[in-house]
PDB file of C-alpha atoms in Angstrom:
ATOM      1  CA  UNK A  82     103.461  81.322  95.198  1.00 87.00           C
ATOM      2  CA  UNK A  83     107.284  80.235  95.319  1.00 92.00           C
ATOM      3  CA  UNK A  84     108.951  79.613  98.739  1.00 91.00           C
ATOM      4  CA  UNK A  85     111.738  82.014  99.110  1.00 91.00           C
ATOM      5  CA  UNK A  86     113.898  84.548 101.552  1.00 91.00           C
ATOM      6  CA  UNK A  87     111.741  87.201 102.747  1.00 92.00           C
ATOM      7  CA  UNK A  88     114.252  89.189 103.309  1.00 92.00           C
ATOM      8  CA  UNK A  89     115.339  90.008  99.835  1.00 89.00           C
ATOM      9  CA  UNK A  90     111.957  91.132  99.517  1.00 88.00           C
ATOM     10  CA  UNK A  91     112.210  93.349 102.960  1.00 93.00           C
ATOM     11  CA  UNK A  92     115.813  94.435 101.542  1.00 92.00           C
ATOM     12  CA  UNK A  93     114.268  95.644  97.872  1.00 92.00           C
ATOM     13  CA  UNK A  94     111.133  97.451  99.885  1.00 91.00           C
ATOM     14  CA  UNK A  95     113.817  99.101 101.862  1.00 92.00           C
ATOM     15  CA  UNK A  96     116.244 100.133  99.624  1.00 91.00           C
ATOM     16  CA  UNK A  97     113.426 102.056  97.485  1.00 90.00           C
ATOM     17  CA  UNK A  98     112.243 103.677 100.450  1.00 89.00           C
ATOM     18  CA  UNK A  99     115.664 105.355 101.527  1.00 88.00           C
ATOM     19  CA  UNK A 100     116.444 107.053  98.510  1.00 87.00           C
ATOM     20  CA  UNK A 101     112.832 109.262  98.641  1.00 79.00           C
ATOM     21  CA  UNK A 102     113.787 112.443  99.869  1.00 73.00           C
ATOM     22  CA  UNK A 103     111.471 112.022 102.291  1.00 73.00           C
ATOM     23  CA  UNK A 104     113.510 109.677 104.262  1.00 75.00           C
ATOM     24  CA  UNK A 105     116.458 111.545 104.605  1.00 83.00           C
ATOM     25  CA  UNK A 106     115.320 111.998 108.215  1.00 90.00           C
ATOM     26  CA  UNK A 107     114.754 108.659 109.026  1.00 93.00           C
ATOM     27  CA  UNK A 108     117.059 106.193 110.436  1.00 93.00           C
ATOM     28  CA  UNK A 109     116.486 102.621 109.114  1.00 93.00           C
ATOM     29  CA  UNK A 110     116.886  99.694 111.615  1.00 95.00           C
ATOM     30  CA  UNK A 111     116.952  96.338 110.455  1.00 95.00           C
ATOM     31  CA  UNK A 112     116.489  93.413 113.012  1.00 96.00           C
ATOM     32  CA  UNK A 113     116.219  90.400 110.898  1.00 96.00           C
ATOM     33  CA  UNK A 114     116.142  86.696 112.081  1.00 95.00           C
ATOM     34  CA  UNK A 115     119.244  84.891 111.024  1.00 92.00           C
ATOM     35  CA  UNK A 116     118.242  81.754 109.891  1.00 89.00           C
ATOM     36  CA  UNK A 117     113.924  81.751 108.606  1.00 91.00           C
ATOM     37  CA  UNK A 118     112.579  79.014 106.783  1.00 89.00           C
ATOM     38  CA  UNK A 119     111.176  80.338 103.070  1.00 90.00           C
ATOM     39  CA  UNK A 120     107.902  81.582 102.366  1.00 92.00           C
ATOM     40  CA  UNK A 121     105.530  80.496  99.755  1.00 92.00           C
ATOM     41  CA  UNK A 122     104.981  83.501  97.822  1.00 93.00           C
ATOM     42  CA  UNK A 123     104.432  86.306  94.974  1.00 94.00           C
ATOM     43  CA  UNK A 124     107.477  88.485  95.807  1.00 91.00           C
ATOM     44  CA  UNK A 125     106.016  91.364  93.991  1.00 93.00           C
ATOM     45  CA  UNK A 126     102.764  91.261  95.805  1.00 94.00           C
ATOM     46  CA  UNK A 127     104.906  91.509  99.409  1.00 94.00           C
ATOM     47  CA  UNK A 128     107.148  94.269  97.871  1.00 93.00           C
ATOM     48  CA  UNK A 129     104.392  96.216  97.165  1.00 94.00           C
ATOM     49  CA  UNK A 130     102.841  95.579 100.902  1.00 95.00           C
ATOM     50  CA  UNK A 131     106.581  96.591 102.443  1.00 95.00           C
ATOM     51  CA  UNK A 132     106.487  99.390 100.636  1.00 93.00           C
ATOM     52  CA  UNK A 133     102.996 100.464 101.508  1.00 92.00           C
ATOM     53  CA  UNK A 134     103.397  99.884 104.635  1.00 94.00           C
ATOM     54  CA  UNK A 135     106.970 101.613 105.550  1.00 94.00           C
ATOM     55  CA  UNK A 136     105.801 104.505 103.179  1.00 90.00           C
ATOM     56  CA  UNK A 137     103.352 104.984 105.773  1.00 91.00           C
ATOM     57  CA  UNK A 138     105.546 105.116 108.302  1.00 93.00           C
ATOM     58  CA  UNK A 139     107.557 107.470 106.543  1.00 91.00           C
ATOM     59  CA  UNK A 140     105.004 109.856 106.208  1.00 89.00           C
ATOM     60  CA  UNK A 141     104.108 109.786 109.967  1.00 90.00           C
ATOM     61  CA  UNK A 142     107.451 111.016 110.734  1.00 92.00           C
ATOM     62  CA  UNK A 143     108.010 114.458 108.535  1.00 90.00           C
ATOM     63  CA  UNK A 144     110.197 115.649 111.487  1.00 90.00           C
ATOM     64  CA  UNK A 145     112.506 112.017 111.049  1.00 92.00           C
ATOM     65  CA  UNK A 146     112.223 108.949 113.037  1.00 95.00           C
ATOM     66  CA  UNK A 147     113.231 105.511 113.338  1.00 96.00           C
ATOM     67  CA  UNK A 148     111.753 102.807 111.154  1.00 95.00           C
ATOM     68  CA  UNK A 149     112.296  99.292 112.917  1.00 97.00           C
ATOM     69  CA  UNK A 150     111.997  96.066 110.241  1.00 97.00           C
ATOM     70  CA  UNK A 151     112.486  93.303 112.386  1.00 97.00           C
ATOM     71  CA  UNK A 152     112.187  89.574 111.354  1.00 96.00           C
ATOM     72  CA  UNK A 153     110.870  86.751 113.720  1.00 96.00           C
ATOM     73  CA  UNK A 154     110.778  83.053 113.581  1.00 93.00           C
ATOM     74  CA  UNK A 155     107.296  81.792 114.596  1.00 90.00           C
ATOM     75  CA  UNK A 156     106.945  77.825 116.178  1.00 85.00           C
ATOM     76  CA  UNK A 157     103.268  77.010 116.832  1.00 77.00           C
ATOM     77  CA  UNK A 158     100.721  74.069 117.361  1.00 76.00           C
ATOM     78  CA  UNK A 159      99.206  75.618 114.410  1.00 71.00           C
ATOM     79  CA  UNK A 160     102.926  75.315 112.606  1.00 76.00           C
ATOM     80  CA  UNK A 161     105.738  77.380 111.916  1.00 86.00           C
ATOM     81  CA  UNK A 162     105.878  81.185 110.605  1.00 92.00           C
ATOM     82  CA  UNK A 163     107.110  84.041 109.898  1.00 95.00           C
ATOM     83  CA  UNK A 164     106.954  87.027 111.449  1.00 96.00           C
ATOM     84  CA  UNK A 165     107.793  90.548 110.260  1.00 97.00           C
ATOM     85  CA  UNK A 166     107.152  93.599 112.378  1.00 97.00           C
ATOM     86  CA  UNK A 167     107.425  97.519 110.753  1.00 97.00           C
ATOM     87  CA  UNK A 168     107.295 100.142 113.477  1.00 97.00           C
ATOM     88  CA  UNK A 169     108.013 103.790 113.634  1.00 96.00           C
ATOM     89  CA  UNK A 170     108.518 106.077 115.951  1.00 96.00           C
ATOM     90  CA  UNK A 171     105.717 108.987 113.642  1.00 94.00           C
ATOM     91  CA  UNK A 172     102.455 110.518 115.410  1.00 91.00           C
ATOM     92  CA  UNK A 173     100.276 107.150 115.413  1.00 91.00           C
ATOM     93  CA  UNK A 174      97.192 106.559 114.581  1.00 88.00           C
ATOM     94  CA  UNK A 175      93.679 107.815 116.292  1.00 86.00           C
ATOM     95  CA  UNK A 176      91.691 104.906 118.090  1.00 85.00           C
ATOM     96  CA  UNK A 177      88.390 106.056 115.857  1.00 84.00           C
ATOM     97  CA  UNK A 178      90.530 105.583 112.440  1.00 84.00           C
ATOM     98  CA  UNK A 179      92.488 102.013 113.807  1.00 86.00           C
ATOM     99  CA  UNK A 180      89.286 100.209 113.636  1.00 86.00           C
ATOM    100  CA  UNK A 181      88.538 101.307 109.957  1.00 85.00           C
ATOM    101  CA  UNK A 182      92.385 100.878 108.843  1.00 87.00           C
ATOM    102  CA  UNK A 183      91.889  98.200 106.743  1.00 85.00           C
ATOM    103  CA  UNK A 184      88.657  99.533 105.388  1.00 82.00           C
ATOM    104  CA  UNK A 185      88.628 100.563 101.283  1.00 77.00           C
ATOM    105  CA  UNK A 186      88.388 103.840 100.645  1.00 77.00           C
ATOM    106  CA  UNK A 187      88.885 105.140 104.386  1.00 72.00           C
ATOM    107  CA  UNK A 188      92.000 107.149 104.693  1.00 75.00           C
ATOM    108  CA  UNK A 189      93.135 109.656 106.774  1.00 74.00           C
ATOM    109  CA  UNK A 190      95.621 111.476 104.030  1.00 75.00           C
ATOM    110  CA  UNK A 191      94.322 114.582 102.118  1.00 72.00           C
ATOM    111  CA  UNK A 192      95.094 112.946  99.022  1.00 75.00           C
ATOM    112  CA  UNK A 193      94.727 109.363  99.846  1.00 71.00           C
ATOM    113  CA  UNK A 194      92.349 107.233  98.516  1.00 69.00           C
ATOM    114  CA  UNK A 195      92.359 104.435 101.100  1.00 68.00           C
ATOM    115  CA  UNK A 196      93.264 101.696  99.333  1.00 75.00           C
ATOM    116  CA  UNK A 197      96.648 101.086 100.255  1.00 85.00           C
ATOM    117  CA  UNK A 198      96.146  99.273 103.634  1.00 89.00           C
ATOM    118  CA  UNK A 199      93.534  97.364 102.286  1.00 90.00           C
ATOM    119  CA  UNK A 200      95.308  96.187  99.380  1.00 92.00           C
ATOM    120  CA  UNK A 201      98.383  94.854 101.846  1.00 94.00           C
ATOM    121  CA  UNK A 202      95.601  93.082 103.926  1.00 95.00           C
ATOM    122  CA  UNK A 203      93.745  91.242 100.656  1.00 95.00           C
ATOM    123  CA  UNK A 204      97.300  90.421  99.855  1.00 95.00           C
ATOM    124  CA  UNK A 205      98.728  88.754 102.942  1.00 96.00           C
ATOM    125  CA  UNK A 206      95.231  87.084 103.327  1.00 95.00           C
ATOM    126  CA  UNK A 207      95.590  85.559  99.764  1.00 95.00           C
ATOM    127  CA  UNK A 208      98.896  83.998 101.036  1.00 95.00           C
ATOM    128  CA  UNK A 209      96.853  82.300 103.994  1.00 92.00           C
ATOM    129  CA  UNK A 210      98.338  85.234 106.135  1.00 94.00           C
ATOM    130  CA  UNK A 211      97.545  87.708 108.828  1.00 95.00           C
ATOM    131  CA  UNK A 212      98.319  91.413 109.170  1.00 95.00           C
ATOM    132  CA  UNK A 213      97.195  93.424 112.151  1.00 95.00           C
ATOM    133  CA  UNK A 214      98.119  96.670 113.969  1.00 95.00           C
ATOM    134  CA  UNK A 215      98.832  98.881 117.067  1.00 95.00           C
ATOM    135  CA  UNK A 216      99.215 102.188 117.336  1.00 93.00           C
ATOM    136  CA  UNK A 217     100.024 104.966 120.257  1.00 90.00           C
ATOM    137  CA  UNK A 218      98.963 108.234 119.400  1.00 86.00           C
ATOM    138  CA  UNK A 219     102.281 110.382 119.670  1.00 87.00           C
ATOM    139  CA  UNK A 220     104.397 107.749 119.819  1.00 91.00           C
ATOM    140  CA  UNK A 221     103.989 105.552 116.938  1.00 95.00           C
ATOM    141  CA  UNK A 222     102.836 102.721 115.189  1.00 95.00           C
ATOM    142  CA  UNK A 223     103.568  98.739 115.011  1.00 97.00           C
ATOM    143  CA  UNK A 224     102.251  96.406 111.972  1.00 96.00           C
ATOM    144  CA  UNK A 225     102.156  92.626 112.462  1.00 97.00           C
ATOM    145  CA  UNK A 226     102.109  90.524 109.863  1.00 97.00           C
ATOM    146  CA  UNK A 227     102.135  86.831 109.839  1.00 95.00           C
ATOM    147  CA  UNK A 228     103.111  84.624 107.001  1.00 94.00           C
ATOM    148  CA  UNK A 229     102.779  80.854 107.165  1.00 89.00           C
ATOM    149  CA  UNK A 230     106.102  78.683 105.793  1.00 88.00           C
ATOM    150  CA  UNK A 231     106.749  76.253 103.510  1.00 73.00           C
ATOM    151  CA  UNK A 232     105.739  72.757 105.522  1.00 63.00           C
TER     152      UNK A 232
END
């Protein structure tokens, strides 16, 4: 794990994502905290957990959308983090299927496998992270994810 920006990651995840046809309909808001500390980690590992997750989000919203990246800047007792948020404005997620989200093999897609989700949370729990989630049925969905800094 290397401390760096997390926002060139966010930026690279991003920048994939709006050139799928699929996002043509979405408008992409970024909200990012000027000035974070870096981030121990494997930028490839988050990339791939950005991705997951706002490819998600993107398929929630076939009739377009927003898709809100937003950046916070975490002080605790426990010490300082990072915060990144990924919400959309799609058809959210049942209360029945939220508890198993993170589950392998549990999906809700017709041709998912349900690994995705629980890939991203092995991966932000490897980097001594936490990733959670809240959802509205008909009016979107919110991922949390916490990332500790460099101390």
């Amino acid at each position: 794990l290397q401390p760096q920006s997390i926002h060139d990651g966010i930026e690279k995840a991003l920048a994939v994502i709006e050139t799928n046809i699929l996002a043509s309909r979405i408008d992409f808001q970024r909200e990012f905290h000027p000035d974070l500390p870096p981030v121990p980690m494997d930028r490839e590992q988050i990339l791939q957990v950005i991705l997951n997750i706002a490819l998600n989000a993107v398929e929630a919203m076939p009739e377009g959308g927003t898709l809100t990246v937003r950046t916070t800047r975490i002080a605790s007792d426990a010490g300082d983090a990072v915060g990144i948020s990924i919400r959309d404005t799609g058809h959210g997620i049942q209360r029945e299927a939220l508890k198993q989200i993170f589950t392998p093999f549990f999906t809700t897609k017709e041709r998912g496998v349900g690994l995705g989700l629980a890939v991203c949370e092995r991966i932000i729990r490897s980097h001594g992270g936490r990733i959670r989630v809240k959802s509205l049925p008909g009016q979107g969905t919110i991922f949390y994810i916490r990332l500790e800094t460099v101390h």
